[in-house]
Tab-separated table of C-alpha atoms and ligand atoms in Angstrom:
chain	number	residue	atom	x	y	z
A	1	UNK	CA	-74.049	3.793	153.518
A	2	UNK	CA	-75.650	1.456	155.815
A	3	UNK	CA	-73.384	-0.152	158.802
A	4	UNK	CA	-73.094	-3.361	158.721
A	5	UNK	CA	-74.529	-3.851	161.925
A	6	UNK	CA	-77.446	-1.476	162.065
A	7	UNK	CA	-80.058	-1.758	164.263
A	8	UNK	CA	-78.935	-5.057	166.041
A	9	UNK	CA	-78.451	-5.291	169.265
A	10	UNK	CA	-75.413	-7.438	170.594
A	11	UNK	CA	-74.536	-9.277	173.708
A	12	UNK	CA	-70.333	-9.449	174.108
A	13	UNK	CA	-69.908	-11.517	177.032
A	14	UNK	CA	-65.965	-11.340	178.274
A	15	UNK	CA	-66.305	-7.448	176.814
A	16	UNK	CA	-64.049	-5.768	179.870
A	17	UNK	CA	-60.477	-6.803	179.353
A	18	UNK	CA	-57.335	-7.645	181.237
A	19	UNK	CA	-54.998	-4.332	182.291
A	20	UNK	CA	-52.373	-3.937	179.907
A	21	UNK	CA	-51.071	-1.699	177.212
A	22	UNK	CA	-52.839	-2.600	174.351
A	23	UNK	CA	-56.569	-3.267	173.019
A	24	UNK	CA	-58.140	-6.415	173.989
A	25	UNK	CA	-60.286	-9.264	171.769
A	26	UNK	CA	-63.179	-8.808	173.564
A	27	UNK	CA	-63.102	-4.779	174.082
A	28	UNK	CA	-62.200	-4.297	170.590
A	29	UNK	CA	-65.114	-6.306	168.893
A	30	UNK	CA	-67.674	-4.583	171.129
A	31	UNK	CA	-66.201	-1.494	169.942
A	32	UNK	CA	-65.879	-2.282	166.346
A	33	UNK	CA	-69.707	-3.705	166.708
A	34	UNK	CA	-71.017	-0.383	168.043
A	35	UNK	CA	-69.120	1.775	165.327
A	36	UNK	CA	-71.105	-0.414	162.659
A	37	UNK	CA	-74.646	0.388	164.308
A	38	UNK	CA	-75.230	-2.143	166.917
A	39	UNK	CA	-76.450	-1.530	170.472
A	40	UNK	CA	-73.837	-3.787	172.844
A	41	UNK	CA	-74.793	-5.242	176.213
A	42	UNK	CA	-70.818	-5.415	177.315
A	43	UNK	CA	-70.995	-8.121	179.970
A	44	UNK	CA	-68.132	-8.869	182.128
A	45	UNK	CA	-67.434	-10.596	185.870
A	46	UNK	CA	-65.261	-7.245	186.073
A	47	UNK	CA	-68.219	-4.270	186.330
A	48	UNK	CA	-65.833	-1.527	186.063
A	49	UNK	CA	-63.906	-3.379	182.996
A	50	UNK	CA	-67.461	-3.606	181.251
A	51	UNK	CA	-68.109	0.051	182.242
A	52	UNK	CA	-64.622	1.027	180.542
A	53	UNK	CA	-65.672	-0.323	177.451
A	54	UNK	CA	-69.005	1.512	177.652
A	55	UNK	CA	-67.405	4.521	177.991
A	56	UNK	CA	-65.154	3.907	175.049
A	57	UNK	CA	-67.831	3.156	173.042
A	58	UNK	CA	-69.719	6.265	174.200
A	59	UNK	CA	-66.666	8.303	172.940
A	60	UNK	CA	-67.096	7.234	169.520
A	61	UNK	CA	-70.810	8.056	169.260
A	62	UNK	CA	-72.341	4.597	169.763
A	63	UNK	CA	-74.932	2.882	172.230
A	64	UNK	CA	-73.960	0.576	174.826
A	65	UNK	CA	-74.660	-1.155	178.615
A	66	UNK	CA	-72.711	-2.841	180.895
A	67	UNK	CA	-74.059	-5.472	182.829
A	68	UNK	CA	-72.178	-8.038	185.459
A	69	UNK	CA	-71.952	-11.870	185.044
A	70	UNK	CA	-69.559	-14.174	185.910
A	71	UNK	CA	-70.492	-17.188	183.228
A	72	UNK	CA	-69.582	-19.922	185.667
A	73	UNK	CA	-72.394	-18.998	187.663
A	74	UNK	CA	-75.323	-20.421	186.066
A	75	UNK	CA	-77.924	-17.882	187.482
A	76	UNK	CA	-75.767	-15.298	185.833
A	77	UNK	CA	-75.921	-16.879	182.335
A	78	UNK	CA	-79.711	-17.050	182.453
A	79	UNK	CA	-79.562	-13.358	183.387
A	80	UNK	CA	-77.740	-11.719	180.687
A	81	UNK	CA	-81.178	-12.316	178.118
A	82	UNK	CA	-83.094	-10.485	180.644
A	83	UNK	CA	-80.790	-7.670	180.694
A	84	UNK	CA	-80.356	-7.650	176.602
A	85	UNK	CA	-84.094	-7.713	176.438
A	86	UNK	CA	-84.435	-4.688	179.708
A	87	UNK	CA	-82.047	-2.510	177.919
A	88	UNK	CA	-82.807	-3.012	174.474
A	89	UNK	CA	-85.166	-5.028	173.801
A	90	UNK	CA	-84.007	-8.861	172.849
A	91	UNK	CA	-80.083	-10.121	171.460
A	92	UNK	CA	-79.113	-10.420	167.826
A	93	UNK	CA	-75.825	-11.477	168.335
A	94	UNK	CA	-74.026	-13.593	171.105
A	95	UNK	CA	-70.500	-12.660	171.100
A	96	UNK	CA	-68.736	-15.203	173.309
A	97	UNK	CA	-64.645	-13.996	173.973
A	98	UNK	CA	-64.444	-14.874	177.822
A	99	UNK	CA	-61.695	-17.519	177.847
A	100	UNK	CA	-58.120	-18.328	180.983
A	101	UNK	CA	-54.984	-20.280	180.427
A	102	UNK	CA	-53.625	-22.057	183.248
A	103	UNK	CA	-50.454	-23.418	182.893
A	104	UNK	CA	-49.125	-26.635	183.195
A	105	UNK	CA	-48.432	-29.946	181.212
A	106	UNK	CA	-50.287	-33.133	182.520
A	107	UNK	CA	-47.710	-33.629	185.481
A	108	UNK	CA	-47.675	-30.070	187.144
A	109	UNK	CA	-51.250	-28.893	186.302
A	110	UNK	CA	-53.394	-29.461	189.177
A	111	UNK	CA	-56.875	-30.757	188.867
A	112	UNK	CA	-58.543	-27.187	190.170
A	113	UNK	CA	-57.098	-25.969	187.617
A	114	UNK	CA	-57.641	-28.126	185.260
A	115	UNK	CA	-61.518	-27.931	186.064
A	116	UNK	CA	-61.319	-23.986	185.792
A	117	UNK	CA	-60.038	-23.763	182.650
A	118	UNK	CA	-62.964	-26.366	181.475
A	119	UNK	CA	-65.532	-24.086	183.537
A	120	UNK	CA	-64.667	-20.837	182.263
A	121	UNK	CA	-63.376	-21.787	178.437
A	122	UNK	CA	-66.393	-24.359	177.744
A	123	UNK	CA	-68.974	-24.688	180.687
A	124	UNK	CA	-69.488	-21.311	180.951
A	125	UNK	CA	-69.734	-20.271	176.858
A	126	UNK	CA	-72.113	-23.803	176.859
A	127	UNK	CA	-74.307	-22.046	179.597
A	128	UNK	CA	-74.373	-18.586	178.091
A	129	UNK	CA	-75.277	-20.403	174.552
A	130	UNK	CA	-78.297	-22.675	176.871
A	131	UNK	CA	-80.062	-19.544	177.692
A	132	UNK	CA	-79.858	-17.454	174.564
A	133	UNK	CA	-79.893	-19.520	171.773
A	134	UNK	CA	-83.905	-20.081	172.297
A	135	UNK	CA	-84.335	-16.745	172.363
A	136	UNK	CA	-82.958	-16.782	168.745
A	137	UNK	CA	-84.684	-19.370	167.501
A	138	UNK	CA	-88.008	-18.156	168.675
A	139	UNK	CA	-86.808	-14.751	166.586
A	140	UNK	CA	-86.052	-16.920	163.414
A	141	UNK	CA	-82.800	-15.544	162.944
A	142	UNK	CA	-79.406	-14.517	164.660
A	143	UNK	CA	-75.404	-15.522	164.634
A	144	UNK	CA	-73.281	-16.564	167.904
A	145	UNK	CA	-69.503	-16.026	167.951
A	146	UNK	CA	-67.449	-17.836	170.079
A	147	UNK	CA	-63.658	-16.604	170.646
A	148	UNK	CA	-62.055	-19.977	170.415
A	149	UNK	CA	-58.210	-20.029	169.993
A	150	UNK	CA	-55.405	-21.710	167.598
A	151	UNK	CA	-53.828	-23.776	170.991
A	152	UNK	CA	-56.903	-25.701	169.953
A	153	UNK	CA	-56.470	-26.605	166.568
A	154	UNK	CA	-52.818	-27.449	168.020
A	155	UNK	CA	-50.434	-29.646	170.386
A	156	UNK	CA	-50.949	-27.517	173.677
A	157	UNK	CA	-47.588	-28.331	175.311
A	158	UNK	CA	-47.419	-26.220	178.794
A	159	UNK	CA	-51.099	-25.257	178.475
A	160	UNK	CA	-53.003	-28.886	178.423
A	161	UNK	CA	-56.025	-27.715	179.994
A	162	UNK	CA	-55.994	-24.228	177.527
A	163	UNK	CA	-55.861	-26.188	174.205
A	164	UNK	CA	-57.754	-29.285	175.241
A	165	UNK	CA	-60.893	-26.925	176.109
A	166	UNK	CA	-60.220	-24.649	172.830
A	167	UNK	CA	-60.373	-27.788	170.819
A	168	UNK	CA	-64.056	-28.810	172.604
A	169	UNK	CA	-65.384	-25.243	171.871
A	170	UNK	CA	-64.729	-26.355	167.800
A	171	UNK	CA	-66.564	-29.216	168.542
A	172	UNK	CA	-69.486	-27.409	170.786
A	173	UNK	CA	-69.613	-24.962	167.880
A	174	UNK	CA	-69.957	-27.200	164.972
A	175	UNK	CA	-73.028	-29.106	167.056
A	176	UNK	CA	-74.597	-25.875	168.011
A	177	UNK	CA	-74.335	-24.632	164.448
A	178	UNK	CA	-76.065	-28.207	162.970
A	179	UNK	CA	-78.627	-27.839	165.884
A	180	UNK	CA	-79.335	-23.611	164.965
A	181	UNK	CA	-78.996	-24.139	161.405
A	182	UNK	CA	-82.894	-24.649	160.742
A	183	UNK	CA	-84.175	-21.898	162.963
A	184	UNK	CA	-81.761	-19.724	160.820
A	185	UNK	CA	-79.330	-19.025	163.688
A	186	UNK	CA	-75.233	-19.168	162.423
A	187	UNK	CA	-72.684	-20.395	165.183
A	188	UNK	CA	-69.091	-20.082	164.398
A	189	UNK	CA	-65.842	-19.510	165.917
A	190	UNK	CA	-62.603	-17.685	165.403
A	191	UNK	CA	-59.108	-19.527	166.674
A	192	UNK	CA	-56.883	-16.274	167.707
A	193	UNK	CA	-52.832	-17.030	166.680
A	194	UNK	CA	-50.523	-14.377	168.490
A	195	UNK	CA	-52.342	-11.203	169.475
A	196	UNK	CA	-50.333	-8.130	170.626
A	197	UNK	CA	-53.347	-8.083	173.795
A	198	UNK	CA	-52.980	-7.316	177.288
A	199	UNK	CA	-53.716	-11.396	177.896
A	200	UNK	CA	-51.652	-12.433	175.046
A	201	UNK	CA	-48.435	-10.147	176.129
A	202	UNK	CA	-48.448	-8.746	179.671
A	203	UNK	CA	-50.391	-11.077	181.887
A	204	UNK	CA	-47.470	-13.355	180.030
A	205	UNK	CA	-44.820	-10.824	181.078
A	206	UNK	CA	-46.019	-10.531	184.396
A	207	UNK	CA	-46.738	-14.152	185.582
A	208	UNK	CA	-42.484	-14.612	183.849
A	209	UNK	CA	-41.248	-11.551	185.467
A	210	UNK	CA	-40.202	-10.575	182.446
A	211	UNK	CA	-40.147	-7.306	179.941
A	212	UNK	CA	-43.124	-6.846	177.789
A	213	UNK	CA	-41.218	-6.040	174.422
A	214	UNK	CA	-38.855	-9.346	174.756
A	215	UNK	CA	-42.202	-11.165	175.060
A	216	UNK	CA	-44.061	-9.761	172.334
A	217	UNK	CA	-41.051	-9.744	170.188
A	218	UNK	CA	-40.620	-14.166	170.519
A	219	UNK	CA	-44.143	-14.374	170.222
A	220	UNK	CA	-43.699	-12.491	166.563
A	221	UNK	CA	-41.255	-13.945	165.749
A	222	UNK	CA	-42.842	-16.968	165.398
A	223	UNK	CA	-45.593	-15.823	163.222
A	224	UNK	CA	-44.817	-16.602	159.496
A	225	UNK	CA	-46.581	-13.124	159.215
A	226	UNK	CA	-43.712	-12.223	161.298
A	227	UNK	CA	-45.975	-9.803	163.571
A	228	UNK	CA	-48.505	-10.274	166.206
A	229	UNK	CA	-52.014	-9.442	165.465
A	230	UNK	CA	-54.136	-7.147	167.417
A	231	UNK	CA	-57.723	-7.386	168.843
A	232	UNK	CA	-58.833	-5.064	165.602
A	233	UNK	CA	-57.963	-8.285	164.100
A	234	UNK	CA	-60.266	-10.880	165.679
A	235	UNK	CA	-62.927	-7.956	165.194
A	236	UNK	CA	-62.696	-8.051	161.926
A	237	UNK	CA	-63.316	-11.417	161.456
A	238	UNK	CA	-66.092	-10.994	164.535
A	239	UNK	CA	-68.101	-8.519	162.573
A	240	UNK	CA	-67.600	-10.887	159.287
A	241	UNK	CA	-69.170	-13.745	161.409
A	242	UNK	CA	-71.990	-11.622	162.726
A	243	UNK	CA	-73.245	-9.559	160.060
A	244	UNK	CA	-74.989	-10.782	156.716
A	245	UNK	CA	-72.167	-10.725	154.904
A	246	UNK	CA	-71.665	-14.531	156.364
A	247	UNK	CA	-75.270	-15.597	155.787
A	248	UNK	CA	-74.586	-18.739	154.427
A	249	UNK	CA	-71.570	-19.615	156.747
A	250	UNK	CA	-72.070	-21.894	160.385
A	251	UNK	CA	-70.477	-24.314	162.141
A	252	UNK	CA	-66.767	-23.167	160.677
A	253	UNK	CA	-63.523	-22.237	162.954
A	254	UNK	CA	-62.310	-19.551	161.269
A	255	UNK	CA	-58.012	-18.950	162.131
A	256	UNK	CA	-56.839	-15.169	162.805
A	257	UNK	CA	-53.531	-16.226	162.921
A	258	UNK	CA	-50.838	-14.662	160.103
A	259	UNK	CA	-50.648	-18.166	158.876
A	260	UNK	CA	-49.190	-19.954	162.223
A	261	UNK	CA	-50.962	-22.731	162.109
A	262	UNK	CA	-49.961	-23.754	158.858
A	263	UNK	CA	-46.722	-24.702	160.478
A	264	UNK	CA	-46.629	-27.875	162.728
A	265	UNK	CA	-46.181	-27.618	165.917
A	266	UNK	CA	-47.277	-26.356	169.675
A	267	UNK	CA	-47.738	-22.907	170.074
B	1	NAD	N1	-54.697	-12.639	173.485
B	1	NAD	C1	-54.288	-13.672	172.779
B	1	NAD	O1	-53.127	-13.732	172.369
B	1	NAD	C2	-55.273	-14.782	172.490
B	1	NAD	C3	-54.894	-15.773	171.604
B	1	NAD	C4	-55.803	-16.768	171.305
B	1	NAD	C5	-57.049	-16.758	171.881
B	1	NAD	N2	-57.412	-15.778	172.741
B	1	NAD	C6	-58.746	-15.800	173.324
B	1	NAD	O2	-59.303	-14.493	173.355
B	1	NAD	C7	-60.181	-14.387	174.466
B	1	NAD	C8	-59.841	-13.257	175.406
B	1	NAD	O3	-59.166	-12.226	174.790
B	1	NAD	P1	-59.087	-10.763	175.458
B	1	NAD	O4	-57.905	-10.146	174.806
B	1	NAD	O5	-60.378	-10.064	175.358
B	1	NAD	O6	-58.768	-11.120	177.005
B	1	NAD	P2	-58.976	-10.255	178.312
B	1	NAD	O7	-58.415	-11.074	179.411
B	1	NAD	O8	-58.425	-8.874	178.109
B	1	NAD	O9	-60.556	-10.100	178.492
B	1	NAD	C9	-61.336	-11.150	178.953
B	1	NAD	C10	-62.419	-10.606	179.833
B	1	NAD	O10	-63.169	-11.730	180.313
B	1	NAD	C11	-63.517	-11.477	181.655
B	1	NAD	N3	-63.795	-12.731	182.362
B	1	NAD	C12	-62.905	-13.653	182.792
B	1	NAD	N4	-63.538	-14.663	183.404
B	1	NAD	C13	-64.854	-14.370	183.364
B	1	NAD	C14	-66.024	-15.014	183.844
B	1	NAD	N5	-65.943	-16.170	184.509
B	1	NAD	N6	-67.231	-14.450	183.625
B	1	NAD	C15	-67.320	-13.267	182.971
B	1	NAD	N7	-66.247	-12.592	182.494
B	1	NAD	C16	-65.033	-13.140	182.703
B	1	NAD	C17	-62.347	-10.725	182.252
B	1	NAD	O11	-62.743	-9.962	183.376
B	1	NAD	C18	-61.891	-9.858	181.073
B	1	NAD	O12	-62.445	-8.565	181.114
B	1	NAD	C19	-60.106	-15.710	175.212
B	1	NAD	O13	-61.157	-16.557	174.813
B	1	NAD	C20	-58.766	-16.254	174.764
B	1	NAD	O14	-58.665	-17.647	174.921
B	1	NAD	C21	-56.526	-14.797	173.069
């Protein structure tokens, strides 16, 4: 049987992930696009993070790089293409999951961070999308997923910055896709609920002080699913986006989120 990925090469930017005791978004879709056939430049502002994905995806037979950017540097965006293209020759698939939280509500965030969370979760996916969408469309075809999250298709409450950025990258997304959609490159984005992830879970426990299991078990608790989900999760809705199977899909925000957001309310 053919993989559903074969003989496409993919760029995961935000491929590394954050120490904890699970699987992360990003590491698990560069994974799960290497088991279906694709060669994955693994990009990360963490070199060793990338490199631990590489080696993961050595493990299970597959073909993979890692290369260093940090995506609010725009020199760095412009030189991820020419490493896709040096190691294997040119990018089929942009997979865009480098995204922060900082916390506050409008009265305790400060503006720096306010202006990081805009930098990393929209600047930065903006910049990576400026330098290889044209590759695409010279190519004629191609698909760009960007790792988006449900805080913005929601109230963000404590997280202001978080959601109000998340709810731009729909926006950015729907604009790229009508922009793409001629030259026969897809954009779309997936809006992550409550992951069982090292970012979702135990940066959360350790920025509270407090014990991983009570957090993950109130964030599941609030799922109508009544579970978390896990990074295998937004991969399989990553390889969906990116393979054929979508071909006549762009522009849409697609929810991985055991049905959360059909209730009202702030995350
Ligand atoms: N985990 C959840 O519960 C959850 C829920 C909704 C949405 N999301 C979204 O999922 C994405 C991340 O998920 P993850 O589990 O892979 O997180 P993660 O923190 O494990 O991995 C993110 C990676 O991005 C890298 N990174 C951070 N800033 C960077 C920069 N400026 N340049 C280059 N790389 C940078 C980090 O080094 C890290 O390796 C984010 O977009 C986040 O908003 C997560």
């Amino acid at each position: 049987m053919t993989r559903r990925l074969h003989d496409r090469t993919a760029v995961v930017v935000g491929g590394g992930q954050t120490a904890g005791a699970t699987v992360g978004n990003g590491r698990a879709v560069a994974l799960a696009f290497a088991r279906e056939g694709a060669r994955v430049l693994v990009v990360d502002r963490d070199l060793a993070a990338a490199e631990e994905t590489v080696g993961a995806i050595g493990e299970q037979g597959g073909t993979a790089r890692a290369h260093r950017a940090d995506i609010t540097v725009e020199e760095d965006c412009a030189g991820i293409l020419d490493a896709a293209v040096e190691a294997f020759g040119g990018v089929d698939i942009l997979h865009n999951n480098v995204g922060v939280v900082p916390e506050g509500n409008t009265e305790n965030l400060q503006l720096a961070d306010w202006r990081r969370g805009f930098e990393i979760n929209l600047t930065g996916m903006w910049l990576t999308c400026k330098y290889v969408l044209p590759h695409l469309r010279e190519r004629g075809r191609g698909a760009v997923v960007n790792i988006s999250s449900m805080a913005g298709l929601l109230a963000g409450g404590d997280t202001i910055a978080y959601s109000t950025s998340k709810a731009a990258v729909h926006s950015m997304t729907r604009s790229l896709a009508l922009e793409y959609a001629p030259h026969g490159v897809r954009v779309n984005a997936i809006a992550p609920g409550m992951m069982d992830t090292p970012m979702g879970v135990d940066a959360v426990a350790r920025a509270r002080g407090a014990d991983r299991q009570e957090v993950a078990d109130r964030r599941a608790a609030m799922v109508p699913m009544g579970h978390q989900g896990t990074g295998d999760d937004v991969a399989g809705a990553a390889l969906f986006l990116a393979s054929d199977e979508s071909a006549f899909i762009t522009g849409t925000v697609l929810p991985v989120d055991g049905g959360f957001t059909l209730r009202a309310g702030a995350p």
